[in-house]
Amino acid sequence: MDYEETFTPVAKMTTVRTLLVMASIKGWTLHQMDVKNAFLHGDLQEVVFMKLPSGCVLPRPNGFSQSSSDHSLFLRTSPTDLPTGIMLTQQKYASNLVATAGLTDDKVVYTPMEINTKYKEADGEPFSDPTLYRQLVGSLVYLTMTRPDISYAVQVLSQFVANPYRVHYTALLCVIRYVRGSMSRGVLFRSDSPLCLEGYIDANWASCPDSRRSITGWCMFLGTSLISWKCKKQSCTSKSSTETEYRAMSATSLEIVWL
């Protein structure tokens, strides 16, 4: 009954990427660990099923009354040491995502979304399986941790999870076909990179056909290494392109100060 009130705190992924850049440049040795103690402290009124010790055989329970969303720091991400630095990918996760989509062909595409295409909230025929749409979009959101190239497309498709239409699902499959053709892509943290922070920003004025709200996009580099990026619809409608740019600069400045 309190699923919406409990959570497991984890490190922000930007922090993880920044530390990986530092380790790559400084030549530090990386160690990975995880502490699974979500249920070892605190007074719980509910029944909590725990994993049985090795050798103990009992009938499998029908379900779990409560479970944790805890993930280890690099679960489903793979940091790989290369001569040029550290490569961070989610290749296995991407492969599982494509399998979940159940594509019946081997087609791949070379861009995640068609250029200058605008999708509306209600457009054509409603999609018959909204749960599948939400599952795939949620998986793509997780994949953007190492794939900034799909951030914009995922941002667009995330707007329709409440009520997806067939045209939205078709666009979603396009992104998944793009992922299938670029499984090994990720972010490279070069060991010869300087330690200087650079930020780039852009905004697209009134790009949403339904709300006329604008899109803010930024990317932050520590030297030559990309450590932070975002593509997000602005919270209110701007009256001019200048106002849109100022709102984008304000949001980006917060990220720069935090970094």
Short mmCIF file of C-alpha atoms in Angstrom, two decimals:
data_model
loop_
_atom_site.label_atom_id
_atom_site.label_comp_id
_atom_site.label_asym_id
_atom_site.label_seq_id
_atom_site.Cartn_x
_atom_site.Cartn_y
_atom_site.Cartn_z
CA MET A 1 0.00 0.00 0.00
CA ASP A 2 3.02 2.31 0.32
CA TYR A 3 4.73 1.52 -2.97
CA GLU A 4 4.53 5.19 -3.98
CA GLU A 5 6.06 6.37 -0.69
CA THR A 6 9.21 4.22 -0.50
CA PHE A 7 12.27 4.29 -2.69
CA THR A 8 15.90 3.23 -2.78
CA PRO A 9 18.30 6.18 -3.07
CA VAL A 10 20.94 5.73 -5.75
CA ALA A 11 23.69 7.92 -7.16
CA LYS A 12 22.73 10.30 -9.95
CA MET A 13 24.04 8.90 -13.23
CA THR A 14 25.78 12.18 -14.04
CA THR A 15 27.83 11.70 -10.87
CA VAL A 16 28.77 8.19 -11.97
CA ARG A 17 29.85 9.38 -15.41
CA THR A 18 31.88 12.23 -13.91
CA LEU A 19 33.72 9.83 -11.61
CA LEU A 20 34.42 7.52 -14.54
CA VAL A 21 35.92 10.43 -16.47
CA MET A 22 38.14 11.26 -13.50
CA ALA A 23 39.21 7.62 -13.18
CA SER A 24 40.03 7.45 -16.88
CA ILE A 25 42.14 10.62 -16.84
CA LYS A 26 43.89 9.89 -13.54
CA GLY A 27 44.43 6.21 -14.26
CA TRP A 28 42.52 5.13 -11.17
CA THR A 29 41.51 1.51 -10.58
CA LEU A 30 37.75 0.92 -10.59
CA HIS A 31 35.95 -1.39 -8.19
CA GLN A 32 32.25 -2.24 -8.25
CA MET A 33 30.16 -3.23 -5.25
CA ASP A 34 26.57 -3.39 -4.08
CA VAL A 35 25.04 -3.65 -0.61
CA LYS A 36 21.62 -5.30 -0.59
CA ASN A 37 20.23 -4.32 2.80
CA ALA A 38 16.90 -2.73 1.93
CA PHE A 39 15.01 -5.03 4.32
CA LEU A 40 17.59 -5.45 7.08
CA HIS A 41 16.56 -2.33 8.99
CA GLY A 42 13.24 -0.86 9.99
CA ASP A 43 10.04 -2.30 11.39
CA LEU A 44 7.84 -3.80 8.67
CA GLN A 45 4.24 -4.79 9.30
CA GLU A 46 3.97 -6.67 5.99
CA VAL A 47 5.22 -10.17 5.23
CA VAL A 48 8.48 -9.97 3.25
CA PHE A 49 9.73 -12.99 1.31
CA MET A 50 13.49 -13.51 1.41
CA LYS A 51 15.74 -15.69 -0.72
CA LEU A 52 16.28 -19.08 0.89
CA PRO A 53 19.77 -20.29 1.84
CA SER A 54 21.52 -22.70 -0.49
CA GLY A 55 20.28 -26.27 -0.03
CA CYS A 56 16.95 -25.33 1.52
CA VAL A 57 14.09 -26.53 -0.68
CA LEU A 58 10.54 -25.31 -0.10
CA PRO A 59 7.53 -24.72 -2.39
CA ARG A 60 7.91 -21.45 -4.33
CA PRO A 61 5.59 -18.70 -3.00
CA ASN A 62 2.90 -17.37 -5.29
CA GLY A 63 4.14 -13.78 -5.12
CA PHE A 64 5.83 -11.03 -3.18
CA SER A 65 4.04 -8.75 -0.78
CA GLN A 66 6.76 -6.16 -1.10
CA SER A 67 9.90 -5.90 -3.21
CA SER A 68 12.72 -3.49 -3.82
CA SER A 69 13.56 -1.51 -6.94
CA ASP A 70 17.22 -1.45 -5.87
CA HIS A 71 19.80 -1.73 -8.62
CA SER A 72 23.55 -1.99 -8.22
CA LEU A 73 25.51 1.02 -9.53
CA PHE A 74 26.54 -0.55 -12.94
CA LEU A 75 23.69 -3.11 -13.26
CA ARG A 76 22.82 -3.28 -16.98
CA THR A 77 25.74 -0.98 -17.81
CA SER A 78 29.17 -2.18 -18.88
CA PRO A 79 32.27 -0.03 -18.28
CA THR A 80 35.04 -1.34 -20.54
CA ASP A 81 38.71 -0.36 -20.32
CA LEU A 82 40.10 0.58 -23.72
CA PRO A 83 43.55 1.90 -24.72
CA THR A 84 41.93 5.31 -25.26
CA GLY A 85 39.87 5.38 -22.05
CA ILE A 86 36.67 3.90 -20.59
CA MET A 87 33.67 2.97 -22.73
CA LEU A 88 30.26 2.82 -21.05
CA THR A 89 27.58 0.82 -22.88
CA GLN A 90 24.31 -1.06 -22.27
CA GLN A 91 24.64 -3.57 -25.08
CA LYS A 92 23.07 -6.53 -23.30
CA TYR A 93 20.20 -4.40 -22.02
CA ALA A 94 19.61 -3.03 -25.52
CA SER A 95 19.56 -6.56 -26.91
CA ASN A 96 16.94 -7.63 -24.35
CA LEU A 97 14.86 -4.55 -25.18
CA VAL A 98 14.81 -5.42 -28.88
CA ALA A 99 13.78 -8.98 -28.00
CA THR A 100 10.93 -7.68 -25.84
CA ALA A 101 9.62 -5.61 -28.75
CA GLY A 102 9.13 -8.83 -30.71
CA LEU A 103 10.00 -7.41 -34.13
CA THR A 104 9.24 -9.89 -36.90
CA ASP A 105 11.78 -8.52 -39.38
CA ASP A 106 15.51 -7.77 -39.46
CA LYS A 107 15.12 -4.18 -40.65
CA VAL A 108 17.32 -1.48 -39.15
CA VAL A 109 17.17 2.30 -39.57
CA TYR A 110 19.94 4.86 -39.29
CA THR A 111 18.09 7.70 -37.53
CA PRO A 112 15.94 7.26 -34.40
CA MET A 113 13.13 9.50 -35.69
CA GLU A 114 12.10 11.12 -38.95
CA ILE A 115 13.23 14.71 -39.28
CA ASN A 116 10.62 17.50 -38.91
CA THR A 117 7.87 15.06 -37.94
CA LYS A 118 5.45 16.28 -35.25
CA TYR A 119 3.22 13.89 -33.32
CA LYS A 120 -0.09 14.91 -31.75
CA GLU A 121 -1.85 13.50 -28.71
CA ALA A 122 -4.77 12.17 -30.77
CA ASP A 123 -3.80 11.10 -34.26
CA GLY A 124 -5.53 8.28 -36.10
CA GLU A 125 -6.25 4.91 -34.48
CA PRO A 126 -5.60 4.21 -30.75
CA PHE A 127 -2.99 1.55 -30.04
CA SER A 128 -4.49 -1.70 -28.79
CA ASP A 129 -1.79 -2.55 -26.20
CA PRO A 130 -0.91 0.57 -24.14
CA THR A 131 0.92 -1.56 -21.54
CA LEU A 132 3.42 -2.76 -24.12
CA TYR A 133 3.97 0.82 -25.29
CA ARG A 134 4.65 1.99 -21.73
CA GLN A 135 7.00 -0.92 -21.08
CA LEU A 136 9.08 -0.23 -24.19
CA VAL A 137 9.21 3.53 -23.63
CA GLY A 138 10.26 2.98 -20.01
CA SER A 139 13.04 0.68 -21.17
CA LEU A 140 14.22 3.28 -23.68
CA VAL A 141 14.30 5.92 -20.93
CA TYR A 142 16.69 3.68 -18.99
CA LEU A 143 18.77 3.16 -22.12
CA THR A 144 19.34 6.91 -22.48
CA MET A 145 21.81 6.66 -19.58
CA THR A 146 24.45 5.76 -22.17
CA ARG A 147 22.67 6.70 -25.41
CA PRO A 148 22.26 10.47 -25.79
CA ASP A 149 21.53 9.93 -29.49
CA ILE A 150 18.00 8.70 -28.68
CA SER A 151 17.18 11.27 -25.97
CA TYR A 152 15.06 13.52 -28.18
CA ALA A 153 13.06 10.66 -29.70
CA VAL A 154 12.41 9.12 -26.28
CA GLN A 155 11.32 12.52 -24.92
CA VAL A 156 8.77 12.82 -27.72
CA LEU A 157 7.39 9.30 -27.31
CA SER A 158 7.18 9.62 -23.51
CA GLN A 159 4.47 12.25 -23.90
CA PHE A 160 1.97 9.65 -25.15
CA VAL A 161 2.32 6.86 -22.56
CA ALA A 162 -1.09 7.68 -21.05
CA ASN A 163 -2.96 7.20 -24.33
CA PRO A 164 -0.77 5.96 -27.19
CA TYR A 165 -1.99 5.81 -30.78
CA ARG A 166 -0.88 3.51 -33.57
CA VAL A 167 1.26 6.26 -35.13
CA HIS A 168 3.13 6.65 -31.84
CA TYR A 169 3.81 2.92 -31.66
CA THR A 170 5.12 2.97 -35.24
CA ALA A 171 7.53 5.75 -34.26
CA LEU A 172 8.53 3.72 -31.20
CA LEU A 173 9.40 0.72 -33.36
CA CYS A 174 11.55 3.01 -35.50
CA VAL A 175 13.64 3.91 -32.43
CA ILE A 176 13.98 0.25 -31.50
CA ARG A 177 15.12 -0.64 -35.03
CA TYR A 178 17.69 2.15 -34.73
CA VAL A 179 18.88 0.65 -31.42
CA ARG A 180 19.11 -2.78 -33.05
CA GLY A 181 21.44 -1.39 -35.69
CA SER A 182 23.67 0.35 -33.13
CA MET A 183 23.90 -2.05 -30.18
CA SER A 184 27.53 -1.32 -29.34
CA ARG A 185 27.19 2.45 -29.12
CA GLY A 186 27.77 4.24 -25.84
CA VAL A 187 29.82 7.05 -24.33
CA LEU A 188 33.64 7.12 -24.37
CA PHE A 189 35.59 8.78 -21.57
CA ARG A 190 39.02 9.45 -23.04
CA SER A 191 42.10 9.21 -20.84
CA ASP A 192 43.80 12.13 -22.62
CA SER A 193 40.92 14.56 -21.98
CA PRO A 194 41.54 17.87 -20.18
CA LEU A 195 39.57 18.66 -17.01
CA CYS A 196 37.57 21.64 -18.24
CA LEU A 197 33.78 21.93 -18.12
CA GLU A 198 31.96 22.98 -21.28
CA GLY A 199 28.24 23.26 -21.89
CA TYR A 200 26.14 23.56 -25.05
CA ILE A 201 22.47 24.45 -25.25
CA ASP A 202 19.70 24.86 -27.78
CA ALA A 203 15.94 25.38 -27.73
CA ASN A 204 13.15 24.69 -30.19
CA TRP A 205 10.41 27.32 -29.92
CA ALA A 206 6.76 26.18 -29.81
CA SER A 207 7.59 22.77 -31.24
CA CYS A 208 4.71 20.90 -29.57
CA PRO A 209 1.62 21.00 -31.84
CA ASP A 210 -0.74 20.45 -28.89
CA SER A 211 0.57 22.76 -26.16
CA ARG A 212 2.85 25.04 -28.23
CA ARG A 213 5.49 24.58 -25.55
CA SER A 214 9.18 24.60 -26.45
CA ILE A 215 11.92 22.02 -26.04
CA THR A 216 15.13 22.60 -24.07
CA GLY A 217 18.21 20.56 -24.93
CA TRP A 218 21.67 20.64 -23.40
CA CYS A 219 24.86 18.62 -23.21
CA MET A 220 27.80 19.01 -20.81
CA PHE A 221 31.35 17.92 -21.48
CA LEU A 222 34.21 17.40 -19.04
CA GLY A 223 36.98 17.97 -21.55
CA THR A 224 36.06 15.76 -24.50
CA SER A 225 33.87 13.41 -22.43
CA LEU A 226 30.08 13.79 -22.48
CA ILE A 227 28.84 13.52 -18.89
CA SER A 228 25.36 15.11 -18.84
CA TRP A 229 22.58 15.67 -21.34
CA LYS A 230 18.87 16.39 -21.33
CA CYS A 231 16.02 16.96 -23.73
CA LYS A 232 12.84 18.18 -22.04
CA LYS A 233 9.69 20.12 -22.81
CA GLN A 234 9.55 23.46 -21.00
CA SER A 235 7.02 23.82 -18.19
CA CYS A 236 5.10 26.73 -19.74
CA THR A 237 4.42 28.33 -23.11
CA SER A 238 6.84 31.06 -24.20
CA LYS A 239 5.58 34.09 -26.08
CA SER A 240 8.72 34.44 -28.21
CA SER A 241 11.80 32.54 -29.27
CA THR A 242 13.88 34.87 -27.08
CA GLU A 243 11.89 33.87 -24.00
CA THR A 244 12.40 30.23 -24.95
CA GLU A 245 16.16 30.71 -25.13
CA TYR A 246 16.27 32.47 -21.76
CA ARG A 247 14.32 29.64 -20.11
CA ALA A 248 16.69 27.12 -21.64
CA MET A 249 19.74 29.08 -20.46
CA SER A 250 18.30 29.27 -16.93
CA ALA A 251 17.78 25.51 -16.73
CA THR A 252 21.23 24.83 -18.16
CA SER A 253 22.89 27.25 -15.75
CA LEU A 254 21.48 25.24 -12.83
CA GLU A 255 23.13 22.11 -14.19
CA ILE A 256 26.44 23.91 -14.72
CA VAL A 257 26.47 25.25 -11.15
CA TRP A 258 25.63 21.79 -9.79
CA LEU A 259 28.41 20.18 -11.83
#
